[in-house]
Amino acid sequence: MLTRDFVGGVASIAIGTVYLYFAYQLRISALDDSMGPGGLPRVYGWLLVGLGAVLTIQAIVSRRMAMASDATGGRDEWDGQGRKILHAAGLLAIGTGYVLVIETLGYLLSVAVLLLVTTLYLGAGNKGRALAVAVLGAVFLWVMFVIVLGVRMPSGVLASLGL
Amino acid sequence: MNKLHLVSAVAAAVLAGGLTAAQAQEYPVDTVTLVTHSSPGGGSDVFLRELSRYLSPYLGANVIVENVSGGSGAKAMAQLAQAPADGSMFYATTPTFIYTSLLSDPEYKYTDLEPLVNFFIDPEVIYTSAKGQFKTLEDVIQYARDGRGQWGAANPASLERQALEQLKAAAGVNAAVVTHEGGGDMMINVLNGTLQIGVGEVQEIQSQIEAGELRLLATFSDKRLDAFPDLPTVKEAGYDVVVRKFRGLAGPKGLPEDVIAAWEAATQKVLADPKYKEAYEGANLRAEFMPHADYVKFIETFGTETADFLKKTGVIE
Amino acid sequence: METLTHTAAFLLDWHVILAALIGVTWGIMGGALPGISPSITMALLLPFTYTLDPTSAIVLLASTYIGAEYGGSVPAILIRTPGTNAAAATVIDGYEMNRQGKAGLALGISLYSGVIGSLFGLAMLMTLSGPLAQVALAFTPMAYFALGILGLSVIATLSGENLVKGMIAAILGLIIATIGSDPVTGGTRFTFGSAELLGGIEPVMIMVGLFAMSELLVQASKRGQDERVTSRPRIQFPDWPLAKRLIPAQMIGNGIGTFEGVMPGAGGTIASFMAYNEARRWSRYPEEFGKGSPEGIAAPETANNTVAETALVPLLSFGIPGSNSTAILLGGFLIHGIVPGPMLFQKSGEVVYGLYAGLFTAAIGQLLIGMAMLPVCIWLVNRPRPYLNAFIFALILSGIYSIHNEAFDLGIMIAAGVLGFFMRMLRFPFLPTVLGLVLGYLVESNFRRSLVLSGDDWMIFVDDRISLGLLILSFLFIGGSIAKRVYDMLRHRPSATFSENAES
């Protein structure tokens, strides 16, 4: 029953509802135009809910029609998606970890760790090579962003070394 | 934009100028960082970089400029409020920092900073298209009185908008105050006749005035401008609205006495420097030095008046 | 003629040549790094311009801008990451060609289309500045609103097989664009008390998330079961039949780029998307678009390089910067006491001629530097997948961090990546989201500004002739596209619609 379009439609309705809730809470002031800050957001919100409903109905109708003509199908469209989401979530966790440690660990160290962990996670065979690439890659990025471009990356625990 | 660490060409300026100028006073730190919320190349940024070139020898310290844009100054204010109060870091103040404090209610506000000194007051002028029918401010007001005026302000919830809303109230007319995304955007709408008038700083429209494309109608300053002695003030035209777009510095709370004294002395000297004077007068800035004590009071009054305006119009609670 | 002779004199000035070449090299590098926008690339050079003579300073900054606008296409093609906002349209067919092992050709097309765009834009700038400035002047808020609607009308054709899904995707983009400060009152919207959100969300964070981060997640989810064709590390220019086929697309890019460039605030992103869409509409092979069409690279790349040149028209004629990048160029002028505007030619004509010569040198330099640099880039992306993807991950996390120096922004980018991952899984198209994101603010602010001007009289959009024309054009586009869908459906024919993200 849960086709991609059905899930997409329901998700749109949900997002639209949450957005509308906040759109109706925007303050009104005398400097406003007649539309106000909430005017268009409300239109967007209702459109999103409406289109989500259309998509959901479309999904149900086309599913019914498909059921009538062909009994198979349906389930296979989700085959293996759970495992895929799990694999992707692993990379997501690595990224989130990076965001959490960058300010304390500093750019150079965190980016080296990020490179190492990601290469290993994505299936690099040779551990020594992965380590070497991580170290060299981190130094390269650090030189590029911090030295050449002058971006102020957090120095973290290496601050005392002047990095 | 980026919090860029831009060590400007000041180092060179210091080497050239600093060695010749007598370093009379001992400034407590070697390097002073001036923080601006303006992005590199923006109005405040160009102003600060120009200033820093001339200021170093008088202050007896390196002066560098750092851009901390983001949140219309909210981030710069947060950084300053937490900086050490030893005279090593200051924030370039413009009315924006008061508007941001009041409108966005950030964690650190203008009241968490200590105003240092003021350097300039930018004259805000009312201008119209030279091809248009309006010759005086009264023509514009009359037009609005007869029908519906369309006036332009460069940014939403800005000093310019406040000035126009006050003018509207003083003249008792109903004009639409149309906000834009910056002065340039608005200038096009004045030039093509969509708006009757726009409000802006002289330096933004200088080239258009010289080319005869725009006509000045009045200035919001308290007295007439040296560059345009024939231009009446809005007050002279009968509407009691005066606008003071200030450019000064503020630091963390609890600045030491010697730092304040050093800045008061250096500011007066740099403003009198003939070379710098030529540069800033060319850019239509009006020097208006305010010592620490006056500036603190000035900012306080400015803040209260702005808060009153925003509360009265219902923008904030 | 006079312009040409004055300009030619500067072509022998080694200061100008050096400044142009340094600028364009630096620009390509900055533009190619995701998150480092053209304006940041230029801003980094600003301090050095104090010590230069005015002409070299302006040439340095302007060449950086040209280089950066081109540089954005390199990661767009190679790693599905738009290096600049305007390169988002190049991602679609560029990355697709790369996947087919034609990265060398894709980069060759984007490089030579970029140079054509630059030279055409420069010619327009030198000869038609006056009339083009009049076009910019004629655009009222109503016309800008209509222009935004015209841009959004592209969604009707870029939505893939399901128009409803395309519209949902577009509204997601529009919703993201409402976060930040309100364009009329300046009050805050949807910021939930966070100072980081006050200035709104930079479109590039969402684009990098949607395109690059989601691709990394998809590849991680496949766990190396992915067949990959690598390209030879050699840049390849199109042969004559292909070059001939690209001419209409490039002309479309030139035309749209010229007009979008002169309008302050419109910018390269809209130009490249509209050029992409028009190139598809007029192409003899519209079915190839989205699946690695060479025209799909040529049109947007010509357009955004043309924009980089004609964006100087409002700056030089009125002193009005139309974008962050030209604002920094304006700063460069002001630093040297030169005020752009109607008096510029009388007062500092020499600087302008020097600028023209510098821009010409930069366009040629772009070609040479691109040819030298690109093979190395292709070699880099041929490294084994785990290493390459880890490096892309580190690169986008570094680039996005450097926009505001906030870990918060990384969170936004990653969140956009997750959104993109699920949008791909549920078969929603990205392009409408990107368009909504880029056009949301333009449409909303000018819509409301127009209504303030007219006192809530909607007729103002009809009374303004440019606005009326553009709105009629948009409705024709939308109507035509819907009519075609309905017609195809009634004939039970699979609609030859545009599709992206065909793979799950």
mmCIF file of C-alpha atoms in Angstrom, chain B:
data_model
loop_
_atom_site.group_PDB
_atom_site.id
_atom_site.type_symbol
_atom_site.label_atom_id
_atom_site.label_comp_id
_atom_site.label_asym_id
_atom_site.label_seq_id
_atom_site.Cartn_x
_atom_site.Cartn_y
_atom_site.Cartn_z
ATOM 1 C CA MET B 1 29.747 36.399 3.952
ATOM 2 C CA ASN B 2 32.741 35.244 5.703
ATOM 3 C CA LYS B 3 34.433 36.079 8.926
ATOM 4 C CA LEU B 4 37.540 36.764 6.981
ATOM 5 C CA HIS B 5 40.799 37.346 8.606
ATOM 6 C CA LEU B 6 41.903 40.218 6.517
ATOM 7 C CA VAL B 7 45.156 41.694 7.602
ATOM 8 C CA SER B 8 44.967 44.766 5.478
ATOM 9 C CA ALA B 9 47.682 46.695 3.828
ATOM 10 C CA VAL B 10 47.810 48.591 7.080
ATOM 11 C CA ALA B 11 51.038 46.919 7.978
ATOM 12 C CA ALA B 12 52.671 48.725 5.094
ATOM 13 C CA ALA B 13 51.031 51.979 6.049
ATOM 14 C CA VAL B 14 52.298 51.604 9.583
ATOM 15 C CA LEU B 15 55.821 50.924 8.444
ATOM 16 C CA ALA B 16 55.756 53.959 6.191
ATOM 17 C CA GLY B 17 53.902 56.379 8.427
ATOM 18 C CA GLY B 18 54.497 55.006 11.881
ATOM 19 C CA LEU B 19 58.231 55.458 11.847
ATOM 20 C CA THR B 20 58.058 59.107 10.956
ATOM 21 C CA ALA B 21 55.195 60.121 13.221
ATOM 22 C CA ALA B 22 56.188 60.623 16.805
ATOM 23 C CA GLN B 23 54.831 57.855 18.967
ATOM 24 C CA ALA B 24 54.079 60.137 21.846
ATOM 25 C CA GLN B 25 51.773 57.959 23.869
ATOM 26 C CA GLU B 26 52.104 54.386 24.967
ATOM 27 C CA TYR B 27 49.050 52.447 23.855
ATOM 28 C CA PRO B 28 48.590 49.361 26.057
ATOM 29 C CA VAL B 29 48.430 46.839 23.192
ATOM 30 C CA ASP B 30 50.354 46.500 19.938
ATOM 31 C CA THR B 31 47.501 45.635 17.638
ATOM 32 C CA VAL B 32 43.978 47.006 17.653
ATOM 33 C CA THR B 33 41.291 45.112 15.751
ATOM 34 C CA LEU B 34 38.345 47.051 14.412
ATOM 35 C CA VAL B 35 35.417 44.736 13.782
ATOM 36 C CA THR B 36 32.726 45.589 11.271
ATOM 37 C CA HIS B 37 29.545 43.732 10.361
ATOM 38 C CA SER B 38 29.860 45.142 6.874
ATOM 39 C CA SER B 39 31.196 42.724 4.287
ATOM 40 C CA PRO B 40 34.495 43.523 2.571
ATOM 41 C CA GLY B 41 33.966 46.356 0.134
ATOM 42 C CA GLY B 42 30.782 47.546 1.846
ATOM 43 C CA GLY B 43 30.290 51.114 3.053
ATOM 44 C CA SER B 44 31.494 50.690 6.623
ATOM 45 C CA ASP B 45 34.327 48.461 5.521
ATOM 46 C CA VAL B 46 35.792 50.955 3.065
ATOM 47 C CA PHE B 47 35.393 53.706 5.649
ATOM 48 C CA LEU B 48 37.196 51.695 8.341
ATOM 49 C CA ARG B 49 40.045 50.608 6.118
ATOM 50 C CA GLU B 50 40.619 54.168 5.029
ATOM 51 C CA LEU B 51 40.535 55.291 8.653
ATOM 52 C CA SER B 52 42.867 52.564 9.844
ATOM 53 C CA ARG B 53 45.541 53.682 7.397
ATOM 54 C CA TYR B 54 45.735 57.127 8.949
ATOM 55 C CA LEU B 55 44.955 56.195 12.520
ATOM 56 C CA SER B 56 47.873 53.874 13.318
ATOM 57 C CA PRO B 57 50.599 56.494 13.833
ATOM 58 C CA TYR B 58 48.364 58.705 15.967
ATOM 59 C CA LEU B 59 47.257 55.852 18.165
ATOM 60 C CA GLY B 60 50.648 54.240 18.408
ATOM 61 C CA ALA B 61 49.395 50.769 17.568
ATOM 62 C CA ASN B 62 48.740 48.639 14.533
ATOM 63 C CA VAL B 63 45.153 48.972 13.393
ATOM 64 C CA ILE B 64 43.618 46.122 11.445
ATOM 65 C CA VAL B 65 40.088 45.579 10.190
ATOM 66 C CA GLU B 66 38.144 42.364 10.567
ATOM 67 C CA ASN B 67 34.815 41.549 8.921
ATOM 68 C CA VAL B 68 32.398 39.658 11.118
ATOM 69 C CA SER B 69 29.273 39.750 9.035
ATOM 70 C CA GLY B 70 26.234 37.673 9.778
ATOM 71 C CA GLY B 71 23.011 38.486 11.535
ATOM 72 C CA SER B 72 23.330 42.192 10.609
ATOM 73 C CA GLY B 73 25.822 42.781 13.396
ATOM 74 C CA ALA B 74 24.447 40.294 15.940
ATOM 75 C CA LYS B 75 27.553 38.170 15.605
ATOM 76 C CA ALA B 76 29.963 41.072 15.777
ATOM 77 C CA MET B 77 28.238 42.332 18.932
ATOM 78 C CA ALA B 78 28.467 38.909 20.545
ATOM 79 C CA GLN B 79 32.172 38.713 19.763
ATOM 80 C CA LEU B 80 32.819 42.191 21.152
ATOM 81 C CA ALA B 81 30.799 41.751 24.314
ATOM 82 C CA GLN B 82 32.945 38.741 25.194
ATOM 83 C CA ALA B 83 36.273 40.303 24.188
ATOM 84 C CA PRO B 84 38.777 41.507 26.817
ATOM 85 C CA ALA B 85 38.282 45.184 27.720
ATOM 86 C CA ASP B 86 41.933 46.085 27.218
ATOM 87 C CA GLY B 87 41.576 48.276 24.157
ATOM 88 C CA SER B 88 42.557 45.560 21.705
ATOM 89 C CA MET B 89 39.202 45.219 19.979
ATOM 90 C CA PHE B 90 36.456 47.629 18.954
ATOM 91 C CA TYR B 91 33.294 47.478 16.908
ATOM 92 C CA ALA B 92 32.449 50.006 14.213
ATOM 93 C CA THR B 93 29.049 51.327 15.171
ATOM 94 C CA THR B 94 26.372 52.525 12.806
ATOM 95 C CA PRO B 95 22.644 52.776 13.529
ATOM 96 C CA THR B 96 22.382 49.181 12.272
ATOM 97 C CA PHE B 97 23.688 47.799 15.551
ATOM 98 C CA ILE B 98 20.867 49.476 17.442
ATOM 99 C CA TYR B 99 18.219 48.312 14.955
ATOM 100 C CA THR B 100 19.510 44.761 15.050
ATOM 101 C CA SER B 101 19.564 44.770 18.850
ATOM 102 C CA LEU B 102 15.970 45.917 19.024
ATOM 103 C CA LEU B 103 14.469 43.987 16.126
ATOM 104 C CA SER B 104 16.151 40.617 16.356
ATOM 105 C CA ASP B 105 16.602 40.523 20.102
ATOM 106 C CA PRO B 106 20.010 38.776 19.932
ATOM 107 C CA GLU B 107 21.812 37.403 22.946
ATOM 108 C CA TYR B 108 24.205 40.372 23.079
ATOM 109 C CA LYS B 109 22.796 43.826 22.354
ATOM 110 C CA TYR B 110 24.121 47.332 21.950
ATOM 111 C CA THR B 111 23.564 47.827 25.662
ATOM 112 C CA ASP B 112 26.204 45.154 26.319
ATOM 113 C CA LEU B 113 28.831 47.344 24.667
ATOM 114 C CA GLU B 114 30.422 50.576 25.768
ATOM 115 C CA PRO B 115 30.434 53.372 23.180
ATOM 116 C CA LEU B 116 33.954 54.817 22.776
ATOM 117 C CA VAL B 117 34.031 57.890 20.537
ATOM 118 C CA ASN B 118 32.210 59.102 17.452
ATOM 119 C CA PHE B 119 33.997 60.007 14.223
ATOM 120 C CA PHE B 120 31.418 61.024 11.662
ATOM 121 C CA ILE B 121 27.798 61.854 11.054
ATOM 122 C CA ASP B 122 26.741 60.941 7.527
ATOM 123 C CA PRO B 123 24.301 63.436 6.092
ATOM 124 C CA GLU B 124 21.101 61.798 4.876
ATOM 125 C CA VAL B 125 19.517 63.622 1.976
ATOM 126 C CA ILE B 126 16.206 63.491 0.129
ATOM 127 C CA TYR B 127 16.621 63.269 -3.615
ATOM 128 C CA THR B 128 14.428 63.028 -6.699
ATOM 129 C CA SER B 129 14.932 62.432 -10.400
ATOM 130 C CA ALA B 130 16.190 65.545 -12.177
ATOM 131 C CA LYS B 131 13.757 64.791 -15.011
ATOM 132 C CA GLY B 132 10.815 64.775 -12.616
ATOM 133 C CA GLN B 133 8.386 67.546 -11.750
ATOM 134 C CA PHE B 134 9.473 68.078 -8.148
ATOM 135 C CA LYS B 135 11.600 71.109 -7.380
ATOM 136 C CA THR B 136 11.236 71.371 -3.610
ATOM 137 C CA LEU B 137 10.351 69.142 -0.705
ATOM 138 C CA GLU B 138 7.035 70.988 -0.460
ATOM 139 C CA ASP B 139 6.137 69.867 -4.023
ATOM 140 C CA VAL B 140 6.612 66.269 -2.955
ATOM 141 C CA ILE B 141 4.591 66.689 0.215
ATOM 142 C CA GLN B 142 1.827 68.460 -1.718
ATOM 143 C CA TYR B 143 1.759 65.613 -4.258
ATOM 144 C CA ALA B 144 1.364 63.123 -1.448
ATOM 145 C CA ARG B 145 -1.331 65.269 0.131
ATOM 146 C CA ASP B 146 -3.321 65.376 -3.125
ATOM 147 C CA GLY B 147 -3.119 61.710 -3.838
ATOM 148 C CA ARG B 148 -0.778 58.994 -2.849
ATOM 149 C CA GLY B 149 2.937 59.464 -2.526
ATOM 150 C CA GLN B 150 5.534 56.772 -3.035
ATOM 151 C CA TRP B 151 8.733 57.272 -1.080
ATOM 152 C CA GLY B 152 11.719 54.974 -0.985
ATOM 153 C CA ALA B 153 13.854 53.783 1.918
ATOM 154 C CA ALA B 154 16.944 51.708 1.258
ATOM 155 C CA ASN B 155 16.351 48.938 3.813
ATOM 156 C CA PRO B 156 13.487 47.555 5.871
ATOM 157 C CA ALA B 157 13.451 48.831 9.445
ATOM 158 C CA SER B 158 16.311 51.233 8.923
ATOM 159 C CA LEU B 159 17.120 54.762 9.976
ATOM 160 C CA GLU B 160 15.957 55.970 6.553
ATOM 161 C CA ARG B 161 12.613 54.282 6.964
ATOM 162 C CA GLN B 162 12.198 55.765 10.405
ATOM 163 C CA ALA B 163 13.032 59.226 9.026
ATOM 164 C CA LEU B 164 10.405 58.923 6.296
ATOM 165 C CA GLU B 165 7.759 57.610 8.674
ATOM 166 C CA GLN B 166 8.474 60.589 10.930
ATOM 167 C CA LEU B 167 8.303 62.980 7.993
ATOM 168 C CA LYS B 168 4.996 61.436 6.992
ATOM 169 C CA ALA B 169 3.629 61.963 10.474
ATOM 170 C CA ALA B 170 4.998 65.524 10.715
ATOM 171 C CA ALA B 171 3.459 66.488 7.365
ATOM 172 C CA GLY B 172 0.264 64.587 8.010
ATOM 173 C CA VAL B 173 0.257 62.889 4.617
ATOM 174 C CA ASN B 174 -0.351 59.334 3.573
ATOM 175 C CA ALA B 175 2.591 58.139 1.529
ATOM 176 C CA ALA B 176 3.665 54.576 0.914
ATOM 177 C CA VAL B 177 7.166 54.035 2.277
ATOM 178 C CA VAL B 178 8.658 51.388 0.032
ATOM 179 C CA THR B 179 11.652 49.501 1.379
ATOM 180 C CA HIS B 180 14.392 48.044 -0.792
ATOM 181 C CA GLU B 181 17.432 45.828 -0.639
ATOM 182 C CA GLY B 182 19.949 48.607 -0.548
ATOM 183 C CA GLY B 183 20.468 52.086 -1.876
ATOM 184 C CA GLY B 184 21.229 51.089 -5.466
ATOM 185 C CA ASP B 185 18.007 49.216 -5.905
ATOM 186 C CA MET B 186 16.098 52.239 -4.665
ATOM 187 C CA MET B 187 18.048 54.696 -6.817
ATOM 188 C CA ILE B 188 16.879 52.898 -9.969
ATOM 189 C CA ASN B 189 13.279 53.272 -8.866
ATOM 190 C CA VAL B 190 13.797 56.983 -8.265
ATOM 191 C CA LEU B 191 15.495 57.418 -11.644
ATOM 192 C CA ASN B 192 12.713 55.612 -13.513
ATOM 193 C CA GLY B 193 10.007 57.557 -11.747
ATOM 194 C CA THR B 194 8.462 54.712 -9.742
ATOM 195 C CA LEU B 195 9.240 56.661 -6.585
ATOM 196 C CA GLN B 196 8.990 60.414 -6.108
ATOM 197 C CA ILE B 197 11.816 60.576 -3.582
ATOM 198 C CA GLY B 198 14.491 58.445 -2.055
ATOM 199 C CA VAL B 199 16.577 58.925 1.066
ATOM 200 C CA GLY B 200 20.255 58.110 1.139
ATOM 201 C CA GLU B 201 23.774 59.185 1.931
ATOM 202 C CA VAL B 202 25.394 61.739 -0.320
ATOM 203 C CA GLN B 203 28.312 59.464 -1.141
ATOM 204 C CA GLU B 204 26.027 56.829 -2.670
ATOM 205 C CA ILE B 205 24.508 59.243 -5.181
ATOM 206 C CA GLN B 206 27.445 61.583 -5.702
ATOM 207 C CA SER B 207 28.089 60.533 -9.278
ATOM 208 C CA GLN B 208 24.422 60.899 -10.245
ATOM 209 C CA ILE B 209 24.264 64.386 -8.756
ATOM 210 C CA GLU B 210 27.368 65.478 -10.654
ATOM 211 C CA ALA B 211 25.908 64.087 -13.860
ATOM 212 C CA GLY B 212 22.701 66.004 -13.241
ATOM 213 C CA GLU B 213 20.553 62.861 -13.111
ATOM 214 C CA LEU B 214 19.354 63.397 -9.558
ATOM 215 C CA ARG B 215 18.268 66.532 -7.759
ATOM 216 C CA LEU B 216 18.657 67.062 -4.022
ATOM 217 C CA LEU B 217 15.598 68.406 -2.235
ATOM 218 C CA ALA B 218 16.544 68.582 1.442
ATOM 219 C CA THR B 219 18.876 67.183 4.063
ATOM 220 C CA PHE B 220 17.861 65.496 7.295
ATOM 221 C CA SER B 221 20.913 66.930 9.108
ATOM 222 C CA ASP B 222 20.549 69.519 11.855
ATOM 223 C CA LYS B 223 22.309 72.244 9.858
ATOM 224 C CA ARG B 224 23.075 72.862 6.194
ATOM 225 C CA LEU B 225 25.883 70.907 4.528
ATOM 226 C CA ASP B 226 29.151 72.561 3.592
ATOM 227 C CA ALA B 227 29.177 70.827 0.220
ATOM 228 C CA PHE B 228 25.643 71.986 -0.632
ATOM 229 C CA PRO B 229 25.107 75.337 1.109
ATOM 230 C CA ASP B 230 21.901 76.020 -0.856
ATOM 231 C CA LEU B 231 20.228 72.795 0.193
ATOM 232 C CA PRO B 232 17.652 73.439 2.943
ATOM 233 C CA THR B 233 17.295 71.151 5.925
ATOM 234 C CA VAL B 234 14.037 69.307 6.436
ATOM 235 C CA LYS B 235 13.611 71.287 9.630
ATOM 236 C CA GLU B 236 13.829 74.568 7.699
ATOM 237 C CA ALA B 237 11.128 73.276 5.392
ATOM 238 C CA GLY B 238 8.860 73.130 8.408
ATOM 239 C CA TYR B 239 9.012 69.474 9.465
ATOM 240 C CA ASP B 240 10.819 68.791 12.688
ATOM 241 C CA VAL B 241 12.738 65.661 11.709
ATOM 242 C CA VAL B 242 16.506 65.397 12.227
ATOM 243 C CA VAL B 243 18.442 62.254 11.477
ATOM 244 C CA ARG B 244 21.948 61.514 12.645
ATOM 245 C CA LYS B 245 23.562 58.515 11.022
ATOM 246 C CA PHE B 246 26.595 58.115 13.210
ATOM 247 C CA ARG B 247 29.856 56.303 12.597
ATOM 248 C CA GLY B 248 31.897 55.625 15.704
ATOM 249 C CA LEU B 249 33.415 52.850 17.762
ATOM 250 C CA ALA B 250 32.284 50.783 20.727
ATOM 251 C CA GLY B 251 34.161 48.338 22.912
ATOM 252 C CA PRO B 252 33.495 45.795 25.632
ATOM 253 C CA LYS B 253 32.135 47.127 28.930
ATOM 254 C CA GLY B 254 34.673 48.493 31.390
ATOM 255 C CA LEU B 255 37.235 50.110 29.118
ATOM 256 C CA PRO B 256 40.245 51.435 31.071
ATOM 257 C CA GLU B 257 40.692 55.206 31.426
ATOM 258 C CA ASP B 258 44.006 55.367 29.585
ATOM 259 C CA VAL B 259 42.570 53.595 26.537
ATOM 260 C CA ILE B 260 39.672 56.039 26.374
ATOM 261 C CA ALA B 261 41.995 58.998 26.738
ATOM 262 C CA ALA B 262 44.318 57.665 24.034
ATOM 263 C CA TRP B 263 41.407 57.274 21.617
ATOM 264 C CA GLU B 264 39.972 60.712 22.358
ATOM 265 C CA ALA B 265 43.350 62.285 21.611
ATOM 266 C CA ALA B 266 44.075 60.170 18.535
ATOM 267 C CA THR B 267 40.602 60.679 17.043
ATOM 268 C CA GLN B 268 40.855 64.455 17.176
ATOM 269 C CA LYS B 269 44.325 64.338 15.653
ATOM 270 C CA VAL B 270 43.422 61.986 12.831
ATOM 271 C CA LEU B 271 40.316 63.986 11.935
ATOM 272 C CA ALA B 272 42.521 67.069 11.627
ATOM 273 C CA ASP B 273 45.116 65.281 9.488
ATOM 274 C CA PRO B 274 45.091 67.217 6.193
ATOM 275 C CA LYS B 275 45.507 64.153 3.998
ATOM 276 C CA TYR B 276 42.767 62.197 5.726
ATOM 277 C CA LYS B 277 40.566 65.265 5.760
ATOM 278 C CA GLU B 278 40.876 65.510 2.000
ATOM 279 C CA ALA B 279 39.961 61.850 1.651
ATOM 280 C CA TYR B 280 36.875 61.880 3.875
ATOM 281 C CA GLU B 281 35.566 65.203 2.704
ATOM 282 C CA GLY B 282 35.875 63.902 -0.839
ATOM 283 C CA ALA B 283 33.625 61.044 0.227
ATOM 284 C CA ASN B 284 31.124 63.509 1.748
ATOM 285 C CA LEU B 285 31.589 62.413 5.329
ATOM 286 C CA ARG B 286 31.097 65.022 8.010
ATOM 287 C CA ALA B 287 33.541 64.846 10.891
ATOM 288 C CA GLU B 288 31.754 65.103 14.203
ATOM 289 C CA PHE B 289 33.966 64.086 17.047
ATOM 290 C CA MET B 290 32.144 63.122 20.212
ATOM 291 C CA PRO B 291 34.170 62.354 23.335
ATOM 292 C CA HIS B 292 33.452 59.203 25.306
ATOM 293 C CA ALA B 293 31.081 60.745 27.832
ATOM 294 C CA ASP B 294 28.943 62.434 25.170
ATOM 295 C CA TYR B 295 28.914 59.412 22.906
ATOM 296 C CA VAL B 296 27.630 57.119 25.647
ATOM 297 C CA LYS B 297 24.740 59.489 26.231
ATOM 298 C CA PHE B 298 24.148 59.938 22.502
ATOM 299 C CA ILE B 299 23.866 56.198 21.875
ATOM 300 C CA GLU B 300 21.595 55.822 24.887
ATOM 301 C CA THR B 301 19.232 58.515 23.625
ATOM 302 C CA PHE B 302 19.352 57.161 20.093
ATOM 303 C CA GLY B 303 18.520 53.695 21.371
ATOM 304 C CA THR B 304 15.581 54.875 23.466
ATOM 305 C CA GLU B 305 14.141 56.984 20.654
ATOM 306 C CA THR B 306 14.427 54.125 18.192
ATOM 307 C CA ALA B 307 12.858 51.693 20.641
ATOM 308 C CA ASP B 308 9.989 54.133 21.153
ATOM 309 C CA PHE B 309 9.444 54.396 17.417
ATOM 310 C CA LEU B 310 9.496 50.641 16.911
ATOM 311 C CA LYS B 311 7.134 50.093 19.824
ATOM 312 C CA LYS B 312 4.756 52.795 18.676
ATOM 313 C CA THR B 313 4.540 51.254 15.221
ATOM 314 C CA GLY B 314 4.106 47.806 16.727
ATOM 315 C CA VAL B 315 7.209 46.222 15.222
ATOM 316 C CA ILE B 316 8.432 45.119 18.633
ATOM 317 C CA GLU B 317 6.731 44.615 21.947
#
